[in-house]
Amino acid sequence: MTLPDTETLLAAAGLVATAALWAVERFLPGRKRIGYRVQMDTAIGMNPRDAHSLVQLRLLRRDQEITDATLALLRFENDGGKDIVRQDYQEPLTVEFTGRTVIGVEVPDANPPDLVGMLTRNGGGLRHSGGRLVVPKVPLNKRDHFNCWCCCRRTRGAGAATGTSTVTGRARSSSAGSSAAGGSAATPSAGARAN
């Protein structure tokens, strides 16, 4: 019986170490972690442009036509090991839509359904100004989630019809070992991931 060569042993050790670190990072007991995903971010319009002679497509909101519109679907979830309460948030979660102005937000899905009321109530729910969406401090039990539809308008001078969406925020954690996972969110204590 021959032993595997050194390169094979090192590769196997590297895979085992990577899997172990990922498991500790992901499933560390007592971890508070808010994850998010930009599930869709697309321009609303007619392609190819030649189709305009055949069909007229207009997007209206409150009887006002919206030109250069984009639609983004965001999902927020507690993917940590512990429940998150309002007091755990050090600052609210914010979403910055670069090169766009948010003109409307809806919550089509939430688990539990009570989250919809917390997210849409007057004065304390989702707020938007310019290209920024502020998500209120809502309690999230393990595996709770909610989705947000964001309708935006491209600002004058912005290049592409869709820009980037950046999520930031901070929350306290009861675990000293928490850190951010994912480079596009600045949530060192709560953790975040972008898929």
mmCIF file of N, CA and C in Angstrom, residues 104-185:
data_model
loop_
_atom_site.group_PDB
_atom_site.id
_atom_site.type_symbol
_atom_site.label_atom_id
_atom_site.label_comp_id
_atom_site.label_asym_id
_atom_site.label_seq_id
_atom_site.Cartn_x
_atom_site.Cartn_y
_atom_site.Cartn_z
ATOM 1 N N GLY A 104 -41.247 53.941 -5.009
ATOM 2 C CA GLY A 104 -42.267 53.134 -4.344
ATOM 3 C C GLY A 104 -41.696 51.832 -3.822
ATOM 4 N N VAL A 105 -42.249 51.359 -2.695
ATOM 5 C CA VAL A 105 -41.804 50.111 -2.073
ATOM 6 C C VAL A 105 -43.030 49.339 -1.612
ATOM 7 N N GLU A 106 -43.042 48.048 -1.858
ATOM 8 C CA GLU A 106 -44.109 47.157 -1.407
ATOM 9 C C GLU A 106 -43.479 45.934 -0.756
ATOM 10 N N VAL A 107 -44.214 45.297 0.170
ATOM 11 C CA VAL A 107 -43.769 44.064 0.826
ATOM 12 C C VAL A 107 -44.724 42.950 0.389
ATOM 13 N N PRO A 108 -44.360 42.165 -0.649
ATOM 14 C CA PRO A 108 -45.274 41.143 -1.156
ATOM 15 C C PRO A 108 -45.272 39.849 -0.352
ATOM 16 N N ASP A 109 -44.209 39.631 0.452
ATOM 17 C CA ASP A 109 -44.083 38.354 1.150
ATOM 18 C C ASP A 109 -43.350 38.566 2.463
ATOM 19 N N ALA A 110 -43.863 37.978 3.520
ATOM 20 C CA ALA A 110 -43.191 38.027 4.819
ATOM 21 C C ALA A 110 -43.581 36.783 5.604
ATOM 22 N N ASN A 111 -42.630 36.265 6.328
ATOM 23 C CA ASN A 111 -42.864 35.124 7.202
ATOM 24 C C ASN A 111 -42.252 35.443 8.554
ATOM 25 N N PRO A 112 -43.059 35.681 9.570
ATOM 26 C CA PRO A 112 -44.502 35.559 9.674
ATOM 27 C C PRO A 112 -45.215 36.748 9.022
ATOM 28 N N PRO A 113 -46.482 36.586 8.683
ATOM 29 C CA PRO A 113 -47.229 37.650 8.012
ATOM 30 C C PRO A 113 -47.323 38.957 8.808
ATOM 31 N N ASP A 114 -47.171 38.893 10.140
ATOM 32 C CA ASP A 114 -47.217 40.105 10.975
ATOM 33 C C ASP A 114 -46.130 41.106 10.587
ATOM 34 N N LEU A 115 -45.052 40.637 9.987
ATOM 35 C CA LEU A 115 -43.972 41.540 9.589
ATOM 36 C C LEU A 115 -44.449 42.575 8.579
ATOM 37 N N VAL A 116 -45.409 42.219 7.734
ATOM 38 C CA VAL A 116 -45.912 43.162 6.727
ATOM 39 C C VAL A 116 -46.444 44.418 7.415
ATOM 40 N N GLY A 117 -47.220 44.251 8.484
ATOM 41 C CA GLY A 117 -47.756 45.396 9.217
ATOM 42 C C GLY A 117 -46.656 46.251 9.831
ATOM 43 N N MET A 118 -45.621 45.619 10.371
ATOM 44 C CA MET A 118 -44.511 46.365 10.967
ATOM 45 C C MET A 118 -43.719 47.136 9.915
ATOM 46 N N LEU A 119 -43.622 46.560 8.719
ATOM 47 C CA LEU A 119 -42.821 47.174 7.660
ATOM 48 C C LEU A 119 -43.577 48.254 6.900
ATOM 49 N N THR A 120 -44.908 48.232 6.935
ATOM 50 C CA THR A 120 -45.676 49.169 6.113
ATOM 51 C C THR A 120 -46.455 50.192 6.923
ATOM 52 N N ARG A 121 -46.352 50.192 8.242
ATOM 53 C CA ARG A 121 -47.131 51.150 9.040
ATOM 54 C C ARG A 121 -46.644 52.574 8.795
ATOM 55 N N ASN A 122 -47.564 53.512 8.886
ATOM 56 C CA ASN A 122 -47.235 54.928 8.666
ATOM 57 C C ASN A 122 -46.298 55.434 9.762
ATOM 58 N N GLY A 123 -45.267 56.143 9.358
ATOM 59 C CA GLY A 123 -44.346 56.752 10.298
ATOM 60 C C GLY A 123 -43.235 55.851 10.790
ATOM 61 N N GLY A 124 -43.469 54.558 10.905
ATOM 62 C CA GLY A 124 -42.442 53.682 11.457
ATOM 63 C C GLY A 124 -42.043 52.547 10.548
ATOM 64 N N GLY A 125 -42.561 52.529 9.333
ATOM 65 C CA GLY A 125 -42.266 51.437 8.415
ATOM 66 C C GLY A 125 -41.137 51.781 7.463
ATOM 67 N N LEU A 126 -41.153 51.137 6.317
ATOM 68 C CA LEU A 126 -40.151 51.394 5.282
ATOM 69 C C LEU A 126 -40.222 52.860 4.863
ATOM 70 N N ARG A 127 -39.062 53.505 4.780
ATOM 71 C CA ARG A 127 -39.000 54.905 4.347
ATOM 72 C C ARG A 127 -38.002 55.010 3.206
ATOM 73 N N HIS A 128 -38.302 55.896 2.268
ATOM 74 C CA HIS A 128 -37.349 56.107 1.184
ATOM 75 C C HIS A 128 -37.240 57.589 0.882
ATOM 76 N N SER A 129 -36.036 57.975 0.507
ATOM 77 C CA SER A 129 -35.752 59.356 0.136
ATOM 78 C C SER A 129 -34.606 59.325 -0.852
ATOM 79 N N GLY A 130 -34.829 59.911 -2.018
ATOM 80 C CA GLY A 130 -33.794 59.856 -3.052
ATOM 81 C C GLY A 130 -33.526 58.412 -3.431
ATOM 82 N N GLY A 131 -32.279 58.020 -3.437
ATOM 83 C CA GLY A 131 -31.901 56.654 -3.792
ATOM 84 C C GLY A 131 -31.718 55.741 -2.600
ATOM 85 N N ARG A 132 -32.215 56.146 -1.438
ATOM 86 C CA ARG A 132 -31.999 55.372 -0.204
ATOM 87 C C ARG A 132 -33.318 54.839 0.342
ATOM 88 N N LEU A 133 -33.301 53.547 0.704
ATOM 89 C CA LEU A 133 -34.421 52.892 1.367
ATOM 90 C C LEU A 133 -33.958 52.540 2.777
ATOM 91 N N VAL A 134 -34.740 52.939 3.781
ATOM 92 C CA VAL A 134 -34.420 52.625 5.178
ATOM 93 C C VAL A 134 -35.408 51.571 5.660
ATOM 94 N N VAL A 135 -34.868 50.449 6.123
ATOM 95 C CA VAL A 135 -35.678 49.337 6.622
ATOM 96 C C VAL A 135 -35.800 49.499 8.138
ATOM 97 N N PRO A 136 -37.008 49.474 8.698
ATOM 98 C CA PRO A 136 -37.161 49.671 10.143
ATOM 99 C C PRO A 136 -36.567 48.507 10.935
ATOM 100 N N LYS A 137 -36.348 48.766 12.213
ATOM 101 C CA LYS A 137 -35.822 47.749 13.126
ATOM 102 C C LYS A 137 -36.968 46.808 13.492
ATOM 103 N N VAL A 138 -37.030 45.677 12.814
ATOM 104 C CA VAL A 138 -38.097 44.717 13.074
ATOM 105 C C VAL A 138 -37.502 43.461 13.709
ATOM 106 N N PRO A 139 -38.233 42.843 14.641
ATOM 107 C CA PRO A 139 -37.738 41.592 15.222
ATOM 108 C C PRO A 139 -37.815 40.472 14.186
ATOM 109 N N LEU A 140 -36.783 39.657 14.156
ATOM 110 C CA LEU A 140 -36.743 38.523 13.232
ATOM 111 C C LEU A 140 -36.339 37.273 14.011
ATOM 112 N N ASN A 141 -37.255 36.331 14.138
ATOM 113 C CA ASN A 141 -36.909 35.047 14.744
ATOM 114 C C ASN A 141 -36.094 34.247 13.745
ATOM 115 N N LYS A 142 -35.512 33.143 14.209
ATOM 116 C CA LYS A 142 -34.726 32.309 13.303
ATOM 117 C C LYS A 142 -35.565 31.941 12.085
ATOM 118 N N ARG A 143 -34.973 32.089 10.924
ATOM 119 C CA ARG A 143 -35.560 31.759 9.616
ATOM 120 C C ARG A 143 -36.713 32.674 9.195
ATOM 121 N N ASP A 144 -37.006 33.739 9.937
ATOM 122 C CA ASP A 144 -37.994 34.722 9.482
ATOM 123 C C ASP A 144 -37.408 35.493 8.305
ATOM 124 N N HIS A 145 -38.272 35.939 7.409
ATOM 125 C CA HIS A 145 -37.784 36.689 6.239
ATOM 126 C C HIS A 145 -38.882 37.618 5.725
ATOM 127 N N PHE A 146 -38.468 38.550 4.875
ATOM 128 C CA PHE A 146 -39.425 39.381 4.146
ATOM 129 C C PHE A 146 -38.780 39.840 2.848
ATOM 130 N N ASN A 147 -39.632 40.083 1.855
ATOM 131 C CA ASN A 147 -39.188 40.563 0.546
ATOM 132 C C ASN A 147 -39.715 41.974 0.326
ATOM 133 N N CYS A 148 -38.963 42.781 -0.399
ATOM 134 C CA CYS A 148 -39.366 44.144 -0.749
ATOM 135 C C CYS A 148 -39.239 44.344 -2.251
ATOM 136 N N TRP A 149 -40.315 44.801 -2.881
ATOM 137 C CA TRP A 149 -40.266 45.255 -4.267
ATOM 138 C C TRP A 149 -39.951 46.744 -4.228
ATOM 139 N N CYS A 150 -38.925 47.157 -4.924
ATOM 140 C CA CYS A 150 -38.558 48.573 -4.981
ATOM 141 C C CYS A 150 -38.642 49.037 -6.427
ATOM 142 N N CYS A 151 -39.512 50.013 -6.681
ATOM 143 C CA CYS A 151 -39.614 50.613 -8.003
ATOM 144 C C CYS A 151 -38.787 51.898 -7.978
ATOM 145 N N CYS A 152 -37.863 51.997 -8.915
ATOM 146 C CA CYS A 152 -36.948 53.143 -8.958
ATOM 147 C C CYS A 152 -36.995 53.807 -10.323
ATOM 148 N N ARG A 153 -36.541 55.041 -10.360
ATOM 149 C CA ARG A 153 -36.399 55.780 -11.612
ATOM 150 C C ARG A 153 -34.934 56.173 -11.741
ATOM 151 N N ARG A 154 -34.388 55.945 -12.923
ATOM 152 C CA ARG A 154 -32.995 56.328 -13.157
ATOM 153 C C ARG A 154 -32.876 57.842 -13.081
ATOM 154 N N THR A 155 -31.853 58.328 -12.381
ATOM 155 C CA THR A 155 -31.641 59.772 -12.275
ATOM 156 C C THR A 155 -30.956 60.285 -13.530
ATOM 157 N N ARG A 156 -31.159 61.536 -13.818
ATOM 158 C CA ARG A 156 -30.561 62.129 -15.017
ATOM 159 C C ARG A 156 -29.049 62.032 -14.942
ATOM 160 N N GLY A 157 -28.446 61.673 -16.056
ATOM 161 C CA GLY A 157 -26.988 61.566 -16.125
ATOM 162 C C GLY A 157 -26.457 60.214 -15.702
ATOM 163 N N ALA A 158 -27.320 59.339 -15.146
ATOM 164 C CA ALA A 158 -26.850 58.008 -14.762
ATOM 165 C C ALA A 158 -26.663 57.183 -16.025
ATOM 166 N N GLY A 159 -25.656 56.349 -16.032
ATOM 167 C CA GLY A 159 -25.318 55.583 -17.226
ATOM 168 C C GLY A 159 -26.292 54.463 -17.521
ATOM 169 N N ALA A 160 -26.082 53.308 -16.926
ATOM 170 C CA ALA A 160 -26.900 52.136 -17.213
ATOM 171 C C ALA A 160 -28.277 52.279 -16.568
ATOM 172 N N ALA A 161 -29.244 51.528 -17.091
ATOM 173 C CA ALA A 161 -30.599 51.583 -16.557
ATOM 174 C C ALA A 161 -30.662 51.029 -15.143
ATOM 175 N N THR A 162 -29.824 50.075 -14.810
ATOM 176 C CA THR A 162 -29.756 49.595 -13.435
ATOM 177 C C THR A 162 -28.364 49.873 -12.913
ATOM 178 N N GLY A 163 -28.284 50.233 -11.662
ATOM 179 C CA GLY A 163 -27.003 50.488 -11.018
ATOM 180 C C GLY A 163 -26.745 49.428 -9.982
ATOM 181 N N THR A 164 -25.975 49.776 -8.965
ATOM 182 C CA THR A 164 -25.702 48.837 -7.902
ATOM 183 C C THR A 164 -26.652 49.076 -6.743
ATOM 184 N N SER A 165 -26.856 48.043 -5.950
ATOM 185 C CA SER A 165 -27.659 48.124 -4.738
ATOM 186 C C SER A 165 -26.758 47.697 -3.594
ATOM 187 N N THR A 166 -26.549 48.581 -2.613
ATOM 188 C CA THR A 166 -25.676 48.292 -1.494
ATOM 189 C C THR A 166 -26.485 48.327 -0.205
ATOM 190 N N VAL A 167 -26.368 47.286 0.603
ATOM 191 C CA VAL A 167 -27.087 47.202 1.870
ATOM 192 C C VAL A 167 -26.097 47.400 3.005
ATOM 193 N N THR A 168 -26.440 48.271 3.976
ATOM 194 C CA THR A 168 -25.592 48.482 5.147
ATOM 195 C C THR A 168 -26.454 48.479 6.399
ATOM 196 N N GLY A 169 -25.819 48.318 7.542
ATOM 197 C CA GLY A 169 -26.501 48.336 8.824
ATOM 198 C C GLY A 169 -25.640 47.659 9.868
ATOM 199 N N ARG A 170 -26.024 47.816 11.138
ATOM 200 C CA ARG A 170 -25.279 47.195 12.232
ATOM 201 C C ARG A 170 -26.253 46.688 13.278
ATOM 202 N N ALA A 171 -25.905 45.558 13.862
ATOM 203 C CA ALA A 171 -26.700 45.010 14.966
ATOM 204 C C ALA A 171 -25.753 44.399 15.979
ATOM 205 N N ARG A 172 -26.178 44.423 17.247
ATOM 206 C CA ARG A 172 -25.380 43.804 18.301
ATOM 207 C C ARG A 172 -25.484 42.301 18.184
ATOM 208 N N SER A 173 -24.455 41.624 18.671
ATOM 209 C CA SER A 173 -24.474 40.179 18.685
ATOM 210 C C SER A 173 -24.089 39.706 20.076
ATOM 211 N N SER A 174 -24.684 38.613 20.514
ATOM 212 C CA SER A 174 -24.325 38.070 21.817
ATOM 213 C C SER A 174 -23.103 37.184 21.725
ATOM 214 N N SER A 175 -22.607 36.966 20.522
ATOM 215 C CA SER A 175 -21.431 36.119 20.322
ATOM 216 C C SER A 175 -20.228 36.993 20.006
ATOM 217 N N ALA A 176 -19.159 36.819 20.736
ATOM 218 C CA ALA A 176 -17.970 37.646 20.526
ATOM 219 C C ALA A 176 -17.305 37.361 19.197
ATOM 220 N N GLY A 177 -17.577 36.224 18.605
ATOM 221 C CA GLY A 177 -16.895 35.849 17.368
ATOM 222 C C GLY A 177 -17.615 36.252 16.105
ATOM 223 N N SER A 178 -18.629 37.116 16.163
ATOM 224 C CA SER A 178 -19.351 37.444 14.943
ATOM 225 C C SER A 178 -18.582 38.405 14.071
ATOM 226 N N SER A 179 -18.761 38.251 12.791
ATOM 227 C CA SER A 179 -18.168 39.181 11.834
ATOM 228 C C SER A 179 -18.986 39.137 10.567
ATOM 229 N N ALA A 180 -18.700 40.059 9.691
ATOM 230 C CA ALA A 180 -19.459 40.130 8.438
ATOM 231 C C ALA A 180 -19.043 39.013 7.514
ATOM 232 N N ALA A 181 -19.993 38.497 6.780
ATOM 233 C CA ALA A 181 -19.712 37.535 5.725
ATOM 234 C C ALA A 181 -20.263 38.137 4.448
ATOM 235 N N GLY A 182 -19.434 38.396 3.513
ATOM 236 C CA GLY A 182 -19.871 39.035 2.273
ATOM 237 C C GLY A 182 -19.328 40.442 2.203
ATOM 238 N N GLY A 183 -18.749 40.792 1.085
ATOM 239 C CA GLY A 183 -18.064 42.063 0.982
ATOM 240 C C GLY A 183 -18.953 43.242 0.679
ATOM 241 N N SER A 184 -20.211 43.052 0.283
ATOM 242 C CA SER A 184 -21.000 44.198 -0.134
ATOM 243 C C SER A 184 -21.869 44.769 0.972
ATOM 244 N N ALA A 185 -21.797 44.231 2.173
ATOM 245 C CA ALA A 185 -22.585 44.790 3.267
ATOM 246 C C ALA A 185 -21.669 45.134 4.427
#
